[in-house]
């Protein structure tokens, strides 16, 4: 009975990718699915409506920037699983609007705000996940699958940025690059114990971000989308959450240390094709 812990599973039943992650894993009643969310009551209500018979589903409270809440989450997970954990999927993250439409020089015109936004992004996307991994590794060591995944972004790819000249989202990209390095370092330490650590980009996914963009803001964003279309004719715009999560779960199932995946940073295709 494989056990999964997934973070960032709080969003609505419509679009959000986090809910889709949960739904697709929870479809198999032989999985034990533990969701770490900030708003437990609200998520429990949604689970009760969507999965009324799901006694293999558990919602626990946790904020990845709150170390004590993560320690509590570990205790609760041990109570649910009996001690181990097979899969950890670190999906929670901040996708900011602050830097979504502007290059780094424009953001630098407000240095204090740039610094605040950057620190918050690093706190959640990089440091929060480092705490999460450190605290849950003992459970993964006792699990069978021994797989840990960070949901990263192709925006952090040092191949993509210069090739497509992507000016926007610099701070978000930096925070995901830091996450990728942290994942590689965890892999360097734990691969010898058979624990797979890996970063996966889900592709560009329609989760309702940026719907409030002004026409001016959409200019920079539109330029990025045009460059995506030049990168590959396959790209027809953001994927549905269903398709993206199916792709990511396929990568998760196939990946192994034996195949050389430890510490790697891959796309939803399991390679360096980002779109
Ligand atoms: N959408 C895309 O095109 C895309 C592309 C590449 C990578 N990604 C990555 O995929 C993941 C999901 O993206 P999304 O577009 O679905 O984002 P989203 O709709 O903004 O959802 C973010 C999730 O993370 C949770 N979260 C944020 N801060 C948290 C914290 N401190 N502790 C615990 N949970 C926290 C949120 O919970 P609350 O409800 O409590 O805020 C929410 O469930 C992110 O890591 C993102 O970087 C997305």
Short mmCIF file of N, CA, C and O and ligand atoms in Angstrom, two decimals, residues 7-11 16-18 21 36-39 42 62-66 90-95 124-125 129 151-155 172 176 179 200-210 238 241, ligand 1:
data_model
loop_
_atom_site.label_atom_id
_atom_site.label_comp_id
_atom_site.label_asym_id
_atom_site.label_seq_id
_atom_site.Cartn_x
_atom_site.Cartn_y
_atom_site.Cartn_z
N UNK A 7 2.45 18.24 -0.98
CA UNK A 7 2.22 19.58 -0.41
C UNK A 7 1.48 20.45 -1.43
O UNK A 7 1.53 20.20 -2.63
N UNK A 8 0.81 21.47 -0.92
CA UNK A 8 0.14 22.43 -1.81
C UNK A 8 -1.07 21.84 -2.49
O UNK A 8 -1.25 21.98 -3.70
N UNK A 9 -1.93 21.20 -1.70
CA UNK A 9 -3.10 20.52 -2.29
C UNK A 9 -4.38 21.22 -1.85
O UNK A 9 -5.38 20.59 -1.58
N UNK A 10 -4.33 22.52 -1.78
CA UNK A 10 -5.45 23.23 -1.17
C UNK A 10 -6.42 23.84 -2.17
O UNK A 10 -7.48 24.29 -1.77
N UNK A 11 -6.05 23.89 -3.41
CA UNK A 11 -6.84 24.73 -4.31
C UNK A 11 -8.07 24.03 -4.84
O UNK A 11 -8.21 22.82 -4.75
N UNK A 16 -7.02 24.17 -10.36
CA UNK A 16 -5.68 24.13 -9.78
C UNK A 16 -4.99 22.77 -9.86
O UNK A 16 -5.56 21.73 -9.56
N UNK A 17 -3.77 22.86 -10.21
CA UNK A 17 -2.91 21.70 -10.40
C UNK A 17 -2.76 20.89 -9.12
O UNK A 17 -2.69 19.66 -9.17
N UNK A 18 -2.74 21.60 -7.98
CA UNK A 18 -2.52 20.88 -6.72
C UNK A 18 -3.64 19.88 -6.50
O UNK A 18 -3.43 18.76 -6.08
N UNK A 21 -3.24 16.87 -8.72
CA UNK A 21 -2.23 15.93 -8.21
C UNK A 21 -2.88 14.97 -7.23
O UNK A 21 -2.73 13.76 -7.30
N UNK A 36 -0.52 17.86 2.73
CA UNK A 36 -0.12 18.91 3.66
C UNK A 36 -0.60 20.24 3.10
O UNK A 36 -0.23 20.62 1.99
N UNK A 37 -1.45 20.90 3.86
CA UNK A 37 -2.03 22.18 3.41
C UNK A 37 -1.99 23.19 4.55
O UNK A 37 -1.94 22.83 5.73
N UNK A 38 -2.07 24.46 4.16
CA UNK A 38 -2.13 25.50 5.20
C UNK A 38 -3.53 25.58 5.79
O UNK A 38 -3.69 25.80 6.97
N UNK A 39 -4.55 25.44 4.93
CA UNK A 39 -5.92 25.57 5.43
C UNK A 39 -6.59 24.20 5.47
O UNK A 39 -7.22 23.74 4.52
N UNK A 42 -10.74 23.95 5.34
CA UNK A 42 -11.31 24.19 4.00
C UNK A 42 -11.04 23.00 3.07
O UNK A 42 -11.91 22.55 2.33
N UNK A 62 0.02 22.19 7.64
CA UNK A 62 1.45 22.52 7.62
C UNK A 62 1.74 23.68 6.71
O UNK A 62 1.09 23.84 5.68
N UNK A 63 2.69 24.48 7.14
CA UNK A 63 3.17 25.59 6.30
C UNK A 63 4.66 25.33 6.14
O UNK A 63 5.38 25.19 7.14
N UNK A 64 5.12 25.25 4.90
CA UNK A 64 6.52 24.84 4.72
C UNK A 64 7.52 25.90 5.19
O UNK A 64 8.72 25.62 5.26
N UNK A 65 7.02 27.08 5.52
CA UNK A 65 7.92 28.09 6.11
C UNK A 65 7.86 28.07 7.64
O UNK A 65 8.51 28.89 8.29
N UNK A 66 7.09 27.15 8.19
CA UNK A 66 6.91 27.08 9.65
C UNK A 66 7.45 25.72 10.11
O UNK A 66 6.78 24.69 9.99
N UNK A 90 6.89 17.53 -3.39
CA UNK A 90 6.92 18.91 -2.89
C UNK A 90 6.41 19.83 -4.00
O UNK A 90 7.17 20.32 -4.83
N UNK A 91 5.11 20.02 -3.98
CA UNK A 91 4.45 20.80 -5.03
C UNK A 91 4.19 22.24 -4.61
O UNK A 91 4.13 23.13 -5.46
N UNK A 92 4.03 22.48 -3.31
CA UNK A 92 3.70 23.83 -2.83
C UNK A 92 4.78 24.81 -3.28
O UNK A 92 5.97 24.50 -3.29
N UNK A 93 4.34 25.98 -3.65
CA UNK A 93 5.30 27.01 -4.05
C UNK A 93 4.59 28.31 -4.31
O UNK A 93 3.37 28.36 -4.41
N UNK A 94 5.40 29.35 -4.40
CA UNK A 94 4.85 30.67 -4.75
C UNK A 94 5.16 30.94 -6.22
O UNK A 94 6.30 30.83 -6.65
N UNK A 95 4.09 31.26 -6.96
CA UNK A 95 4.25 31.72 -8.35
C UNK A 95 3.86 33.19 -8.33
O UNK A 95 2.68 33.53 -8.35
N UNK A 124 10.05 30.36 0.70
CA UNK A 124 9.06 29.32 0.42
C UNK A 124 9.63 28.28 -0.55
O UNK A 124 9.70 27.08 -0.23
N UNK A 125 10.03 28.72 -1.73
CA UNK A 125 10.35 27.78 -2.82
C UNK A 125 11.63 26.98 -2.57
O UNK A 125 11.74 25.84 -3.01
N UNK A 129 11.28 24.02 1.34
CA UNK A 129 11.40 22.63 0.87
C UNK A 129 12.62 21.92 1.45
O UNK A 129 12.60 20.70 1.64
N UNK A 151 8.61 19.93 -7.31
CA UNK A 151 8.02 20.48 -8.53
C UNK A 151 8.70 21.82 -8.80
O UNK A 151 8.51 22.80 -8.07
N UNK A 152 9.51 21.81 -9.84
CA UNK A 152 10.33 22.98 -10.16
C UNK A 152 9.78 23.66 -11.41
O UNK A 152 8.59 23.50 -11.74
N UNK A 153 10.61 24.42 -12.07
CA UNK A 153 10.14 25.13 -13.27
C UNK A 153 11.24 25.21 -14.32
O UNK A 153 12.40 25.51 -13.99
N UNK A 154 10.85 24.99 -15.57
CA UNK A 154 11.79 25.15 -16.69
C UNK A 154 12.31 26.58 -16.80
O UNK A 154 13.30 26.84 -17.48
N UNK A 155 11.63 27.50 -16.10
CA UNK A 155 12.11 28.89 -16.07
C UNK A 155 13.50 28.97 -15.45
O UNK A 155 14.21 29.95 -15.63
N UNK A 172 11.49 34.49 -9.46
CA UNK A 172 10.88 33.16 -9.38
C UNK A 172 11.86 32.11 -9.92
O UNK A 172 12.10 31.07 -9.29
N UNK A 176 13.67 28.84 -7.99
CA UNK A 176 13.55 27.44 -8.45
C UNK A 176 14.93 26.86 -8.76
O UNK A 176 15.17 25.67 -8.55
N UNK A 179 16.23 25.76 -5.56
CA UNK A 179 15.57 24.50 -5.19
C UNK A 179 16.24 23.33 -5.91
O UNK A 179 16.53 22.29 -5.31
N UNK A 200 11.26 18.19 -11.03
CA UNK A 200 10.48 18.02 -12.27
C UNK A 200 9.69 19.29 -12.55
O UNK A 200 8.98 19.80 -11.67
N UNK A 201 9.78 19.77 -13.79
CA UNK A 201 8.92 20.88 -14.23
C UNK A 201 7.65 20.29 -14.84
O UNK A 201 7.74 19.39 -15.68
N UNK A 202 6.49 20.78 -14.46
CA UNK A 202 5.24 20.22 -15.02
C UNK A 202 4.88 20.76 -16.39
O UNK A 202 3.83 20.42 -16.93
N UNK A 203 5.75 21.60 -16.96
CA UNK A 203 5.40 22.30 -18.20
C UNK A 203 4.64 23.57 -17.85
O UNK A 203 4.49 23.91 -16.68
N UNK A 204 4.18 24.26 -18.88
CA UNK A 204 3.36 25.45 -18.59
C UNK A 204 1.92 25.00 -18.44
O UNK A 204 1.36 24.38 -19.34
N UNK A 205 1.35 25.28 -17.29
CA UNK A 205 0.05 24.71 -16.94
C UNK A 205 -0.95 25.82 -16.65
O UNK A 205 -0.62 26.81 -15.98
N UNK A 206 -2.15 25.64 -17.12
CA UNK A 206 -3.19 26.64 -16.90
C UNK A 206 -3.78 26.46 -15.51
O UNK A 206 -4.65 25.63 -15.28
N UNK A 207 -3.26 27.25 -14.55
CA UNK A 207 -3.80 27.19 -13.19
C UNK A 207 -4.44 28.52 -12.80
O UNK A 207 -4.61 28.82 -11.62
N UNK A 208 -4.74 29.31 -13.83
CA UNK A 208 -5.48 30.53 -13.56
C UNK A 208 -4.64 31.71 -13.14
O UNK A 208 -5.16 32.76 -12.77
N UNK A 209 -3.30 31.56 -13.19
CA UNK A 209 -2.44 32.69 -12.87
C UNK A 209 -2.54 33.74 -13.97
O UNK A 209 -2.81 33.42 -15.13
N UNK A 210 -2.27 34.95 -13.62
CA UNK A 210 -2.07 36.03 -14.59
C UNK A 210 -3.33 36.43 -15.36
O UNK A 210 -3.24 37.09 -16.38
N UNK A 238 -0.69 26.84 -22.59
CA UNK A 238 -0.62 26.09 -21.33
C UNK A 238 -1.42 24.80 -21.39
O UNK A 238 -2.49 24.74 -21.99
N UNK A 241 -4.44 21.01 -16.33
CA UNK A 241 -3.86 20.42 -15.11
C UNK A 241 -3.88 18.90 -15.19
O UNK A 241 -2.94 18.24 -14.77
N1 LIG B 1 1.40 26.70 -13.29
C1 LIG B 1 2.49 26.54 -14.03
O1 LIG B 1 2.50 26.80 -15.26
C2 LIG B 1 3.76 26.01 -13.39
C3 LIG B 1 4.87 25.82 -14.22
C4 LIG B 1 6.04 25.33 -13.67
C5 LIG B 1 6.08 25.02 -12.31
N2 LIG B 1 4.98 25.21 -11.53
C6 LIG B 1 5.09 24.86 -10.10
O2 LIG B 1 4.04 23.98 -9.76
C7 LIG B 1 3.65 24.17 -8.39
C8 LIG B 1 2.16 24.49 -8.34
O3 LIG B 1 1.93 25.65 -9.14
P1 LIG B 1 0.50 26.28 -9.34
O4 LIG B 1 0.52 27.04 -10.60
O5 LIG B 1 -0.53 25.25 -9.20
O6 LIG B 1 0.47 27.31 -8.08
P2 LIG B 1 -0.71 27.87 -7.16
O7 LIG B 1 -2.04 27.66 -7.80
O8 LIG B 1 -0.31 29.25 -6.77
O9 LIG B 1 -0.68 26.95 -5.84
C9 LIG B 1 0.37 27.00 -4.95
C10 LIG B 1 0.12 25.99 -3.82
O10 LIG B 1 1.19 26.06 -2.90
C11 LIG B 1 0.66 26.25 -1.60
N3 LIG B 1 1.58 27.01 -0.76
C12 LIG B 1 2.12 28.23 -1.03
N4 LIG B 1 2.91 28.60 -0.02
C13 LIG B 1 2.87 27.60 0.89
C14 LIG B 1 3.48 27.41 2.15
N5 LIG B 1 4.27 28.34 2.71
N6 LIG B 1 3.24 26.26 2.83
C15 LIG B 1 2.43 25.31 2.32
N7 LIG B 1 1.80 25.44 1.11
C16 LIG B 1 2.03 26.58 0.43
C17 LIG B 1 -0.65 27.00 -1.82
O11 LIG B 1 -1.49 26.87 -0.70
P3 LIG B 1 -2.50 28.02 -0.18
O12 LIG B 1 -3.84 27.69 -0.80
O13 LIG B 1 -2.47 27.88 1.29
O14 LIG B 1 -1.97 29.34 -0.67
C18 LIG B 1 -1.18 26.28 -3.04
O15 LIG B 1 -1.80 25.07 -2.69
C19 LIG B 1 4.50 25.32 -7.86
O16 LIG B 1 5.62 24.80 -7.17
C20 LIG B 1 4.95 26.04 -9.14
O17 LIG B 1 6.14 26.75 -8.97
C21 LIG B 1 3.82 25.71 -12.03
#
